mmCIF file of C-alpha atoms and ligand atoms in Angstrom:
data_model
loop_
_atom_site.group_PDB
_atom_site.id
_atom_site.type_symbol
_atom_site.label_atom_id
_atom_site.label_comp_id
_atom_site.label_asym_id
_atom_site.label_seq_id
_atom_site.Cartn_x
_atom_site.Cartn_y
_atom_site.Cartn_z
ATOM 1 C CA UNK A 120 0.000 0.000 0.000
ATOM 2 C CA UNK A 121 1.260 3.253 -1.426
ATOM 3 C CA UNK A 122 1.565 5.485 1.674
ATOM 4 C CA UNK A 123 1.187 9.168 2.193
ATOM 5 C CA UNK A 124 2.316 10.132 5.651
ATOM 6 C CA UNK A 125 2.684 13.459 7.864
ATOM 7 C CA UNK A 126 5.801 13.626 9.957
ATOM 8 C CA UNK A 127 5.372 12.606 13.287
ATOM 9 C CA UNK A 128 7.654 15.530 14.637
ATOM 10 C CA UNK A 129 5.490 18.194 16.795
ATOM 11 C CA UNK A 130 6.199 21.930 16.934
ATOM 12 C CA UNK A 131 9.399 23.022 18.910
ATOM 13 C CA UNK A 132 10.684 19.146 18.617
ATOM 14 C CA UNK A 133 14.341 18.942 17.251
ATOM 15 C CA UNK A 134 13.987 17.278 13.667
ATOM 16 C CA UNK A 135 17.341 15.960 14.678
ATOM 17 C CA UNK A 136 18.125 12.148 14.972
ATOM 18 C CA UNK A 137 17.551 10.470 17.433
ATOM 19 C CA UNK A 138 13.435 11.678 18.550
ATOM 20 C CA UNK A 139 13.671 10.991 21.832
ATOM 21 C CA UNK A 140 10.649 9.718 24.144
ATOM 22 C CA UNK A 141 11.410 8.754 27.545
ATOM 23 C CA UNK A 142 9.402 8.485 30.801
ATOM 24 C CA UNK A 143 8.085 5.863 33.393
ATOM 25 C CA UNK A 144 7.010 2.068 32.090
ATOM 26 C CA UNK A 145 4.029 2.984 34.335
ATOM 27 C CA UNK A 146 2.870 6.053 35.825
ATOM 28 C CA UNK A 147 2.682 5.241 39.770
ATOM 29 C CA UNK A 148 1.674 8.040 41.613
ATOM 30 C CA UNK A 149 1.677 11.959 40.985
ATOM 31 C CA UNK A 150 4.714 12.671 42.602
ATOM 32 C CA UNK A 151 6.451 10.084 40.658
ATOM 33 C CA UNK A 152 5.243 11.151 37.311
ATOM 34 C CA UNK A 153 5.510 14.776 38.157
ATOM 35 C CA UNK A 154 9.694 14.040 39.606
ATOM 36 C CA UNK A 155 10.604 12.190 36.831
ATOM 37 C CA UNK A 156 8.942 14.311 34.391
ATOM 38 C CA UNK A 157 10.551 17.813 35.271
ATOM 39 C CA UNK A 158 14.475 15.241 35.443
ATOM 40 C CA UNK A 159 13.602 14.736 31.965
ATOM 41 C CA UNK A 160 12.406 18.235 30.741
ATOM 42 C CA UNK A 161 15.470 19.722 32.177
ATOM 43 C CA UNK A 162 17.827 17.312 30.788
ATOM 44 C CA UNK A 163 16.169 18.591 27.403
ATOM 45 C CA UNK A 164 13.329 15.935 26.768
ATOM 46 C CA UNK A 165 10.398 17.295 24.897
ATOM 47 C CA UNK A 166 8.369 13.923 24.866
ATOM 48 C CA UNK A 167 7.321 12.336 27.835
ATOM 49 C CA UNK A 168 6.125 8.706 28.347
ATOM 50 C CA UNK A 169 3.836 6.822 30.862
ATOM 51 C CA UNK A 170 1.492 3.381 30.599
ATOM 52 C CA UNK A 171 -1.772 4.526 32.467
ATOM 53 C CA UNK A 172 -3.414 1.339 31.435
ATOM 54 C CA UNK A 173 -0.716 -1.842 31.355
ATOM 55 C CA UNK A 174 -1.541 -4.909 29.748
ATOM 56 C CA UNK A 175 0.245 -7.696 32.186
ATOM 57 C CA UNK A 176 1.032 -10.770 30.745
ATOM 58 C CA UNK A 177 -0.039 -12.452 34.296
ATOM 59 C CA UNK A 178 -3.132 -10.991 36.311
ATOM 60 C CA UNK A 179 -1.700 -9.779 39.946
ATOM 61 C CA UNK A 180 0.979 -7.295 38.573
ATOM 62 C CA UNK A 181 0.306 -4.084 38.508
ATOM 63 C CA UNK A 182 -2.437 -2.511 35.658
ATOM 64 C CA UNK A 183 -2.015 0.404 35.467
ATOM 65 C CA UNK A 184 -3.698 3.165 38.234
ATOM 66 C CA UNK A 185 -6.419 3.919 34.820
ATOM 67 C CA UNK A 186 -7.850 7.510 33.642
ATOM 68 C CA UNK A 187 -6.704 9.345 36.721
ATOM 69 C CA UNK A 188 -3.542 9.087 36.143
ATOM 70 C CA UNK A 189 -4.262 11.206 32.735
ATOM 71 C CA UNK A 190 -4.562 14.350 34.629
ATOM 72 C CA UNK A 191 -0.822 14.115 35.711
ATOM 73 C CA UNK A 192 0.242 13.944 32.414
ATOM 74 C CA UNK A 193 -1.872 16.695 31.875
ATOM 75 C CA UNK A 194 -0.029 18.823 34.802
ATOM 76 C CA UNK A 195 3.283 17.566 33.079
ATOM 77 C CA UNK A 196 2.401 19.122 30.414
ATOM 78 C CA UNK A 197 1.476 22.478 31.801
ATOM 79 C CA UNK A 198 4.169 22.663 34.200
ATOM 80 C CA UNK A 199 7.252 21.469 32.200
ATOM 81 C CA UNK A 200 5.743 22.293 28.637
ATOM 82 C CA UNK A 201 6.637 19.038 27.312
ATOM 83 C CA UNK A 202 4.155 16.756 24.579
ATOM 84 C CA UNK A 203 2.681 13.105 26.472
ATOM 85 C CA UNK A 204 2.078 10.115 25.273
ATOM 86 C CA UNK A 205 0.767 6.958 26.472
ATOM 87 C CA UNK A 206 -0.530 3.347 25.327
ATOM 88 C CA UNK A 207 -4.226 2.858 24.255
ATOM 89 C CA UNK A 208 -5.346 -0.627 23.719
ATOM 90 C CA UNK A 209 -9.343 -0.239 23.806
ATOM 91 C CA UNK A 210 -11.855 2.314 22.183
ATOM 92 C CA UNK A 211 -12.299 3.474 25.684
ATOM 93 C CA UNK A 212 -8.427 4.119 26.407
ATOM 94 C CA UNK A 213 -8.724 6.352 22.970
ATOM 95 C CA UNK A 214 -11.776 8.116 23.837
ATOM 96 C CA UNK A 215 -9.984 9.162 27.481
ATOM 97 C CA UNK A 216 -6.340 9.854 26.273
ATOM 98 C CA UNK A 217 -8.394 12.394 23.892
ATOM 99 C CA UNK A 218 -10.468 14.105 26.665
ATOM 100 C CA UNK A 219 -7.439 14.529 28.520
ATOM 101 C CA UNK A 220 -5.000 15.972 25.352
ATOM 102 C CA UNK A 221 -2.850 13.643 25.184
ATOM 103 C CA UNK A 222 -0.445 14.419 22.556
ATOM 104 C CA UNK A 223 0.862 11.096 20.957
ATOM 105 C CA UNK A 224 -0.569 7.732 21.390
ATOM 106 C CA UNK A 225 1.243 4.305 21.077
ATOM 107 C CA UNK A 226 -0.093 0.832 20.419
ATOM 108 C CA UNK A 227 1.830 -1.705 22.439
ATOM 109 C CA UNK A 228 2.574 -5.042 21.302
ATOM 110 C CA UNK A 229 0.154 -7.164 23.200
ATOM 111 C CA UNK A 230 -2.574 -5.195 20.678
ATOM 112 C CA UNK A 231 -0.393 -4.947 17.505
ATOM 113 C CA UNK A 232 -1.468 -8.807 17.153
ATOM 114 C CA UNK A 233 -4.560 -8.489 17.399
ATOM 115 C CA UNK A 234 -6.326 -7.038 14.463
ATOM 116 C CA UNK A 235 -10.065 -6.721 16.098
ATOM 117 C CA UNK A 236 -8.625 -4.582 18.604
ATOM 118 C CA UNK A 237 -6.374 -2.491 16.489
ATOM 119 C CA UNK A 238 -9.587 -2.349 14.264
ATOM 120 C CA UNK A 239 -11.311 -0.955 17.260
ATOM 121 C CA UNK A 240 -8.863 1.781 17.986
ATOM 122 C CA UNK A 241 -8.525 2.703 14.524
ATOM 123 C CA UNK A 242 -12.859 3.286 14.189
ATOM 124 C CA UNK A 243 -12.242 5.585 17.454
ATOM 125 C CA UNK A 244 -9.513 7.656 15.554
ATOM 126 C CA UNK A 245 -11.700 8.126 12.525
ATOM 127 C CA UNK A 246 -11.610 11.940 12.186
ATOM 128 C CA UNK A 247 -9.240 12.416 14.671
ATOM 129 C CA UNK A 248 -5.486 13.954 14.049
ATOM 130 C CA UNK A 249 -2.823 12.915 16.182
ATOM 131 C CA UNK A 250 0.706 11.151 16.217
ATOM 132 C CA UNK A 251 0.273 7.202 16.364
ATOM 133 C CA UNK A 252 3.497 5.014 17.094
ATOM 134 C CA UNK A 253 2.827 1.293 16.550
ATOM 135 C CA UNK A 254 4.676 -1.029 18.029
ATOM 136 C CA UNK A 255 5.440 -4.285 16.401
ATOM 137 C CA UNK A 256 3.671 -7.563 17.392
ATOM 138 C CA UNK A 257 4.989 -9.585 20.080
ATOM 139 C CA UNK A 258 5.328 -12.427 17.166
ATOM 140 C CA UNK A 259 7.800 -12.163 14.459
ATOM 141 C CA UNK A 260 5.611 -11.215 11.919
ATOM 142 C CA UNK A 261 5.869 -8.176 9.841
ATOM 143 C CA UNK A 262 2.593 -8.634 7.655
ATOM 144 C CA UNK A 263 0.876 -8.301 10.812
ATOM 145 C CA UNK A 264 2.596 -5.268 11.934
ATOM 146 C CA UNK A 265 2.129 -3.368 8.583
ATOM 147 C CA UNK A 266 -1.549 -5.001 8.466
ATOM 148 C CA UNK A 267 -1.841 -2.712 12.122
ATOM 149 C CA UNK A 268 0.071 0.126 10.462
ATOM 150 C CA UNK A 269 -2.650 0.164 7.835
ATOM 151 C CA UNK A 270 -5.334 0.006 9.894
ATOM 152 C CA UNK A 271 -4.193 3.431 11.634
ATOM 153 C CA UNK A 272 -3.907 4.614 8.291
ATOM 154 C CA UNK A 273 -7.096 3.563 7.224
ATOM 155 C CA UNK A 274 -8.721 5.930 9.901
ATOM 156 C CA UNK A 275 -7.679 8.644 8.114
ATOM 157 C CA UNK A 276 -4.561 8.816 10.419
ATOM 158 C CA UNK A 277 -1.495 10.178 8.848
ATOM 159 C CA UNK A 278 1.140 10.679 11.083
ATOM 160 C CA UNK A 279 2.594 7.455 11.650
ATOM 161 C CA UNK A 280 5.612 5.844 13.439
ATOM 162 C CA UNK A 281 6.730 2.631 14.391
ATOM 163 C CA UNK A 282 8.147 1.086 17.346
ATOM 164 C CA UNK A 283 10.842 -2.088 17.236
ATOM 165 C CA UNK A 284 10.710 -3.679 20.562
ATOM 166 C CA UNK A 285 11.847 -6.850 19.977
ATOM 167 C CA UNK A 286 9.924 -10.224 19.836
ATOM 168 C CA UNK A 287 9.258 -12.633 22.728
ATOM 169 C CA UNK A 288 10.874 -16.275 22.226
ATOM 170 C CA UNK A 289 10.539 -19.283 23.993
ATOM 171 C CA UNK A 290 14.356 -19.266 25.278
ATOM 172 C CA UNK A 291 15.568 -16.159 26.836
ATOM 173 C CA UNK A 292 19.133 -15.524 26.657
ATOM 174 C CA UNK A 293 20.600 -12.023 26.292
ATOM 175 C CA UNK A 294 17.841 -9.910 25.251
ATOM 176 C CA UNK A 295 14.046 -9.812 26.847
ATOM 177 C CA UNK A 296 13.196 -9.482 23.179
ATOM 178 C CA UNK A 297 15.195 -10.439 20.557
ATOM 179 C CA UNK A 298 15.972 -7.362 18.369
ATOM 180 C CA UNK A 299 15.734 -9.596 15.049
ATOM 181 C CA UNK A 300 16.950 -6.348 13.171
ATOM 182 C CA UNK A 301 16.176 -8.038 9.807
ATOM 183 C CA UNK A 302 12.591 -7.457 10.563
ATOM 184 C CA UNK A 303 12.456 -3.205 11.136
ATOM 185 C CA UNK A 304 15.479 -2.996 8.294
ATOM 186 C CA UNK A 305 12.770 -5.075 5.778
ATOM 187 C CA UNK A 306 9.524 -2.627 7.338
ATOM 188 C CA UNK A 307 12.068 0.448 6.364
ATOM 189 C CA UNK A 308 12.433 -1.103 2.686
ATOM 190 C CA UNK A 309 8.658 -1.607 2.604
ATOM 191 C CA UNK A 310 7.552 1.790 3.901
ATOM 192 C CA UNK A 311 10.946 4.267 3.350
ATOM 193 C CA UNK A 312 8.609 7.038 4.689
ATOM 194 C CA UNK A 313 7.300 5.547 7.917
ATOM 195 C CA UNK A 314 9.648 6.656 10.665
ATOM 196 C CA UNK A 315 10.492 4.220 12.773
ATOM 197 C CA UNK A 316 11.771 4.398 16.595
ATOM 198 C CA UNK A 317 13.719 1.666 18.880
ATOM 199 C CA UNK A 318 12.269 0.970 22.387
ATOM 200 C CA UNK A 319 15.903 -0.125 23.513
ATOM 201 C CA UNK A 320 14.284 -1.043 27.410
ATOM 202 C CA UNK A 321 11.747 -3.700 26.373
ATOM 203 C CA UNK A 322 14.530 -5.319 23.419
ATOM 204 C CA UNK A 323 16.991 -5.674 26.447
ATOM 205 C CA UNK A 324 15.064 -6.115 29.619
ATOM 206 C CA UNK A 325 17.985 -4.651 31.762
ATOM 207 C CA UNK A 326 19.316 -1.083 31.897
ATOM 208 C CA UNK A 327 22.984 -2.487 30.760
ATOM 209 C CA UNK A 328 21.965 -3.121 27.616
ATOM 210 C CA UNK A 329 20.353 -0.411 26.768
ATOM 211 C CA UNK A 330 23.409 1.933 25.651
ATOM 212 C CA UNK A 331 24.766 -0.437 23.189
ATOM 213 C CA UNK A 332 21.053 -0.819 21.692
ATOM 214 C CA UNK A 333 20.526 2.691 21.302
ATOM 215 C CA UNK A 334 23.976 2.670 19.058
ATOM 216 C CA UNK A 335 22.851 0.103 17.772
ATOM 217 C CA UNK A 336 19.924 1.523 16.021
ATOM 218 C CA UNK A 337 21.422 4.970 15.332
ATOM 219 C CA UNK A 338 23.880 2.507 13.118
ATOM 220 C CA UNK A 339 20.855 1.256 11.851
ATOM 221 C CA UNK A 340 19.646 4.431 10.748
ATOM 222 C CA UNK A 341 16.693 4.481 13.281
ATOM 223 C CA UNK A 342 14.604 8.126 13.619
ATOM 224 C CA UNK A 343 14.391 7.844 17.605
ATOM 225 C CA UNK A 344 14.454 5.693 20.686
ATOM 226 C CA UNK A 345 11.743 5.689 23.331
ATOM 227 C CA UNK A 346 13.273 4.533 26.455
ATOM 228 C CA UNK A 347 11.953 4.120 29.955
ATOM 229 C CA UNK A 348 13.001 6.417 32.746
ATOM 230 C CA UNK A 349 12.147 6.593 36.602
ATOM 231 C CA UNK A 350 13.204 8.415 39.346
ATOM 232 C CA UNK A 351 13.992 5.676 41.406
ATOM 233 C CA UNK A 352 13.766 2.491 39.066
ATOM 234 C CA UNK A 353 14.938 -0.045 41.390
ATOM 235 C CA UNK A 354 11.369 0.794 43.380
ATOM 236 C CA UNK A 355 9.147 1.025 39.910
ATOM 237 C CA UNK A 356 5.916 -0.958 40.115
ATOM 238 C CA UNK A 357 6.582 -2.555 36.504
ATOM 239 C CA UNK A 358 9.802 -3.241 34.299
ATOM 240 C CA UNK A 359 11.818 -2.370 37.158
ATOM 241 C CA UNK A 360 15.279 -3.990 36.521
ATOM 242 C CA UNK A 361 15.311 -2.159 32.660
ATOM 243 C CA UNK A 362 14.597 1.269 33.644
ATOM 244 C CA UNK A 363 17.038 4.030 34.127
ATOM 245 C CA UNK A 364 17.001 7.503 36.046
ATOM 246 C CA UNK A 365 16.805 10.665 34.089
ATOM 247 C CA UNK A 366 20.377 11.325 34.775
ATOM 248 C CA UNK A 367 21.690 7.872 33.416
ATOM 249 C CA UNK A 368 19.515 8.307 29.943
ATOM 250 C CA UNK A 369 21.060 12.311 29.721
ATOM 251 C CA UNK A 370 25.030 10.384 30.108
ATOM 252 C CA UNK A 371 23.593 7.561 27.397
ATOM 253 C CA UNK A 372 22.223 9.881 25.374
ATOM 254 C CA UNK A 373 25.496 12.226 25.111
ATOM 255 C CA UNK A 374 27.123 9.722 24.278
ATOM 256 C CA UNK A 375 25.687 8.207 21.104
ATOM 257 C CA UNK A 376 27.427 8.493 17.782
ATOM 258 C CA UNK A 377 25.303 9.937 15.037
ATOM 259 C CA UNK A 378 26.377 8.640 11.551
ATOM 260 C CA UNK A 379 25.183 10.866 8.475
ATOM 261 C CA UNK A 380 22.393 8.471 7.017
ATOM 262 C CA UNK A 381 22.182 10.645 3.586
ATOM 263 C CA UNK A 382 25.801 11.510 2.883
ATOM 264 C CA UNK A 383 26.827 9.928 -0.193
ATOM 265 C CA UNK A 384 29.743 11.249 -1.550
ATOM 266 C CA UNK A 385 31.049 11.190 -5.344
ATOM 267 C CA UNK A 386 33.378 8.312 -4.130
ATOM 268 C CA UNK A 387 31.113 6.538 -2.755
ATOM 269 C CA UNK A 388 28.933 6.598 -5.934
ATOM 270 C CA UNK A 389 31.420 5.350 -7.775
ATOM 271 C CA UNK A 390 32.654 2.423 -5.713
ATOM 272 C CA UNK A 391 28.652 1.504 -5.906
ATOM 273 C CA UNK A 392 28.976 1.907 -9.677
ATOM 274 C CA UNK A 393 31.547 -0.955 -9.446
ATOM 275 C CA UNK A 394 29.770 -3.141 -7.386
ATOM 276 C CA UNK A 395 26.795 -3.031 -9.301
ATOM 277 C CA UNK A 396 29.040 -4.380 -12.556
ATOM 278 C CA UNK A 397 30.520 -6.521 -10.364
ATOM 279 C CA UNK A 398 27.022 -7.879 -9.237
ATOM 280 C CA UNK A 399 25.960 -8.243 -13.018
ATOM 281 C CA UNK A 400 28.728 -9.706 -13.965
ATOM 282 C CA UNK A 401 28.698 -12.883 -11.213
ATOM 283 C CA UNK A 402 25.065 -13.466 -12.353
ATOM 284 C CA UNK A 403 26.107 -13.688 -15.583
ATOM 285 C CA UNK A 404 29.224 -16.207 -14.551
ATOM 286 C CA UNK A 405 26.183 -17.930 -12.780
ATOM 287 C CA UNK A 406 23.898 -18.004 -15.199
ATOM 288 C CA UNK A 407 26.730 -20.081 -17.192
ATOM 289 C CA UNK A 408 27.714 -22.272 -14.916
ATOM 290 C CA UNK A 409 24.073 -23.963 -14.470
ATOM 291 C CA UNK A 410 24.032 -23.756 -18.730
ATOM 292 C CA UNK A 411 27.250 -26.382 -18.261
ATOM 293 C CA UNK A 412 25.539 -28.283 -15.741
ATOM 294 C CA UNK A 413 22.755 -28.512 -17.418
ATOM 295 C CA UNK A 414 25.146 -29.752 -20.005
ATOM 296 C CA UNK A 415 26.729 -32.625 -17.484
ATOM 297 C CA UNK A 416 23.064 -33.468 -16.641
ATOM 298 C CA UNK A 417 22.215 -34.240 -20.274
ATOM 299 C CA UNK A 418 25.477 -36.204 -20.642
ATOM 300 C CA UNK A 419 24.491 -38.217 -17.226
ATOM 301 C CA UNK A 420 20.546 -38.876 -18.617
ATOM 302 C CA UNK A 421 22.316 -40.149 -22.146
ATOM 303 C CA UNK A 422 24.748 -42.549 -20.046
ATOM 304 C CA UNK A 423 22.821 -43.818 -17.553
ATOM 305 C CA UNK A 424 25.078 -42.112 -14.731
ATOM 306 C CA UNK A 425 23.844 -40.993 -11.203
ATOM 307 C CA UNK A 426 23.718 -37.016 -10.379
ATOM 308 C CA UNK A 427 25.420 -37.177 -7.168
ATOM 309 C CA UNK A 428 28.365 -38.070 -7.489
ATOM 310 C CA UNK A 429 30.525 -37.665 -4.459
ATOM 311 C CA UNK A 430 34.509 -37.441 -4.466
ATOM 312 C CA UNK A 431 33.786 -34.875 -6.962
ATOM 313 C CA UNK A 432 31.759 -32.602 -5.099
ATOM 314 C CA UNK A 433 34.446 -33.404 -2.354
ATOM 315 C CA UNK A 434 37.163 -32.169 -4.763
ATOM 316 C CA UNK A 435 35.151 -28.829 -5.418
ATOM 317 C CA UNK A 436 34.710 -28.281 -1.877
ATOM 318 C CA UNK A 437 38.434 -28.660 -1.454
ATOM 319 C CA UNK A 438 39.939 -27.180 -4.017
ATOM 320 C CA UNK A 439 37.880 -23.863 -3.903
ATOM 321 C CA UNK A 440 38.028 -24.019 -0.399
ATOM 322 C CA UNK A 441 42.116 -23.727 -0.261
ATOM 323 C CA UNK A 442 41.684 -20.840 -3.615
ATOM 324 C CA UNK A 443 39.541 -19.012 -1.312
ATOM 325 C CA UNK A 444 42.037 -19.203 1.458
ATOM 326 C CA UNK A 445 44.692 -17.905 -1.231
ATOM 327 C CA UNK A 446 42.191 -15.527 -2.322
ATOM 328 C CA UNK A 447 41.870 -14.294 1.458
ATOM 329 C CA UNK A 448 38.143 -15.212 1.413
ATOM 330 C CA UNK A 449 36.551 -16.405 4.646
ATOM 331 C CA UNK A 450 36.470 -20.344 4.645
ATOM 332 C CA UNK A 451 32.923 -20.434 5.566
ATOM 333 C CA UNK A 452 31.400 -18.382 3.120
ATOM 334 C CA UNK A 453 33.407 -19.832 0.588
ATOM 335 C CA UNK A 454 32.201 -23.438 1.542
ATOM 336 C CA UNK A 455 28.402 -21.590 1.781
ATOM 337 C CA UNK A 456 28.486 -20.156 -1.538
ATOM 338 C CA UNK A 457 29.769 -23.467 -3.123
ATOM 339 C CA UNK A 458 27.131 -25.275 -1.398
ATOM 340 C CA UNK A 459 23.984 -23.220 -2.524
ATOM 341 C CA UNK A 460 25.603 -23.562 -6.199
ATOM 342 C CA UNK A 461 25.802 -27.363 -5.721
ATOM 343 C CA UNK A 462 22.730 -27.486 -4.453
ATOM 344 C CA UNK A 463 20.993 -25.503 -7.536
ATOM 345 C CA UNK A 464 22.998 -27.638 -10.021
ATOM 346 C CA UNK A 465 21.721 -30.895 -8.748
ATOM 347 C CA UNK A 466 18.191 -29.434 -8.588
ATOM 348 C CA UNK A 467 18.824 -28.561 -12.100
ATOM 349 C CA UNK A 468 19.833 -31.920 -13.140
ATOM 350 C CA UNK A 469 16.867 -33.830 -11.872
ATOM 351 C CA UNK A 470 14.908 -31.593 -13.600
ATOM 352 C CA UNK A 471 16.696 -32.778 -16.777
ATOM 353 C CA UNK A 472 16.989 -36.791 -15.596
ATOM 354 C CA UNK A 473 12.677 -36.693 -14.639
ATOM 355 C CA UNK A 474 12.067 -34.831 -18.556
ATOM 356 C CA UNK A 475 10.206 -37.706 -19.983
HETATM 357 C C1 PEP B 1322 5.450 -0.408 27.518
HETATM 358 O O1 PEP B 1322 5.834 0.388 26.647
HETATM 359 O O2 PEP B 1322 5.547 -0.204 28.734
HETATM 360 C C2 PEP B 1322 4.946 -1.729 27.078
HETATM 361 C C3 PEP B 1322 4.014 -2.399 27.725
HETATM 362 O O3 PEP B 1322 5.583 -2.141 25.990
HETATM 363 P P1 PEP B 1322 5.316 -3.358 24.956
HETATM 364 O O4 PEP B 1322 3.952 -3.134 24.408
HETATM 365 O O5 PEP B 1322 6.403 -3.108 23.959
HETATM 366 O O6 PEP B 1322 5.505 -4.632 25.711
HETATM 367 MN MN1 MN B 1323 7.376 -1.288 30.222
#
């Protein structure tokens, strides 16, 4: 779907990389979203965060303290100037965040795979103009996170952003959420407009990670990172162990390395220029190869041989495998490249051998 899309960037907001959004997993109490907020505004953050309503993934943890805690993000905004935003996950959450002026709205994952319910919020958008950040499902699926994307857009919504925060798997090792960068670097090929933001706290799950994930997707050529930030995270009533205080994100953030995603300089272009004939010309060494082996396969058919035949697909491995060594390419690849060809060749043959 061809999509035309506002940017998500409100007035007074940096258009800088990285957009930062950063506040409380959950807002707690007054006090703590009203401490936490004014850290963040005077460390320069424009966009504040804070889940009124949380969706637990067991019942018993903490749900979120509901609609009054909309009116302290509404004395956030007064007193420190800055833009909120929280999660929505029903018509009713919409409806409220609304009433209240709440500035951006987010979709969390636990909705973004579920398409009645992001059907749902997108009917109570319909006429309605505000900054929606989707996060991506909790599944690895992209269909179903540009399916929610165009849902939003479907209302009539137009400024759109995404959020990578990783996807659950059965095995946790490093990450809470596996980053599975393939997955937001294929969404930005889909939809090069859509900006798209990294949620560094719930892809890592602990607040040592989440430096080296926010580099990560500045590398990656990410538009902005919402991360979560508490006053006293050790004490936070949700997502405790990957929250950070206000002064901890400031050091983080000062420290990032901002690469120049649209620099392309005439040397550049021309080292491309080369790769591109370079490209042609191995799919045309390719494309000659399988004509040969095609060849062999009709030789085979004719004499009765088998296709596999071992010790020589032994001697390719080894051969090529000590010319790529001379060649200084890396074993591995070497052996993976020759495989896939092998692999295609045989396929080829049969084709040829089953020809009636
Ligand atoms: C959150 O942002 O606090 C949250 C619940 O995130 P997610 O939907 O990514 O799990
Ligand atoms: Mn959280």
């Amino acid at each position: 779907m061809e999509m035309e899309l506002e940017s998500i960037i409100l007035p007074g907001v940096s258009e800088q990389r990285p957009l930062v959004i950063a506040g409380p997993c959950s807002a707690e109490t007054e006090e703590q979203v009203l401490e936490t907020a004014r850290s963040l505004a005077a460390k320069g953050v424009k966009i504040f965060r804070a889940g009124i309503w949380k969706p637990r993934t067991k019942p018993g943890g903490f749900e979120g303290v509901g609609a009054e805690g909309l009116q302290w993000l509404k004395k956030v905004k007064e007193e420190t100037g800055m833009y909120v935003s929280t999660e929505v996950a029903t018509k009713d959450h919409v409806f409220e965040a609304l009433k209240a002026g709440i500035d951006i709205l987010w979709i969390g994952a636990r909705t973004t795979v579920n398409p009645f319910a992001v059907q749902e919020i997108a009917d109570a958008l319909k006429g309605v103009d505000i900054p929606v950040l989707i996060k991506n499902p909790v599944n690895p699926d992209l269909e179903l996170w540009i399916g929610a994307i165009e849902r939003i857009y479907g209302a009539g919504i137009r400024r759109i952003g995404a959020i990578h925060r990783g996807f659950s798997s059965y095995d946790k090792k490093i990450y809470r959420n596996l980053p599975l960068w393939h997955i937001p670097i294929e969404l930005r090929r889909r939809m090069p407009n859509l900006p798209i933001i990294c949620d560094p706290s719930h892809i890592g799950g602990k607040r040592e990670l989440i430096a080296s994930l926010c580099q990560q997707a500045m590398d990656l050529s990410f538009d902005g990172l919402i991360v979560e930030s508490h006053r006293d995270p050790d004490c936070a009533w949700s997502d405790a162990c990957q929250q950070v205080t206000p002064d901890v994100l400031d050091y983080v953030l000062n420290l990032l390395v901002i690469r120049d995603a649209s620099q392309t300089t005439e040397n550049l272009s021309e080292l491309r220029r080369q790769i591109d004939q370079i490209d042609e010309q191995l799919l045309e060494l390719l494309a000659k190869r399988m004509r040969i082996s095609k060849e062999i396969g009709i030789y085979k058919k004719e004499h009765n041989m088998p296709i596999l035949q071992s010790p020589r697909y032994n001697e390719i491995l080894e051969k090529r495998s000590v010319m790529g060594q001379d060649l200084e390419l890396n074993t591995d690849f070497v052996k993976e490249i020759l495989t896939s060809i092998h692999e295609e060749s045989v396929r080829q043959q049969m084709v040829i051998m089953n020809e009636a």
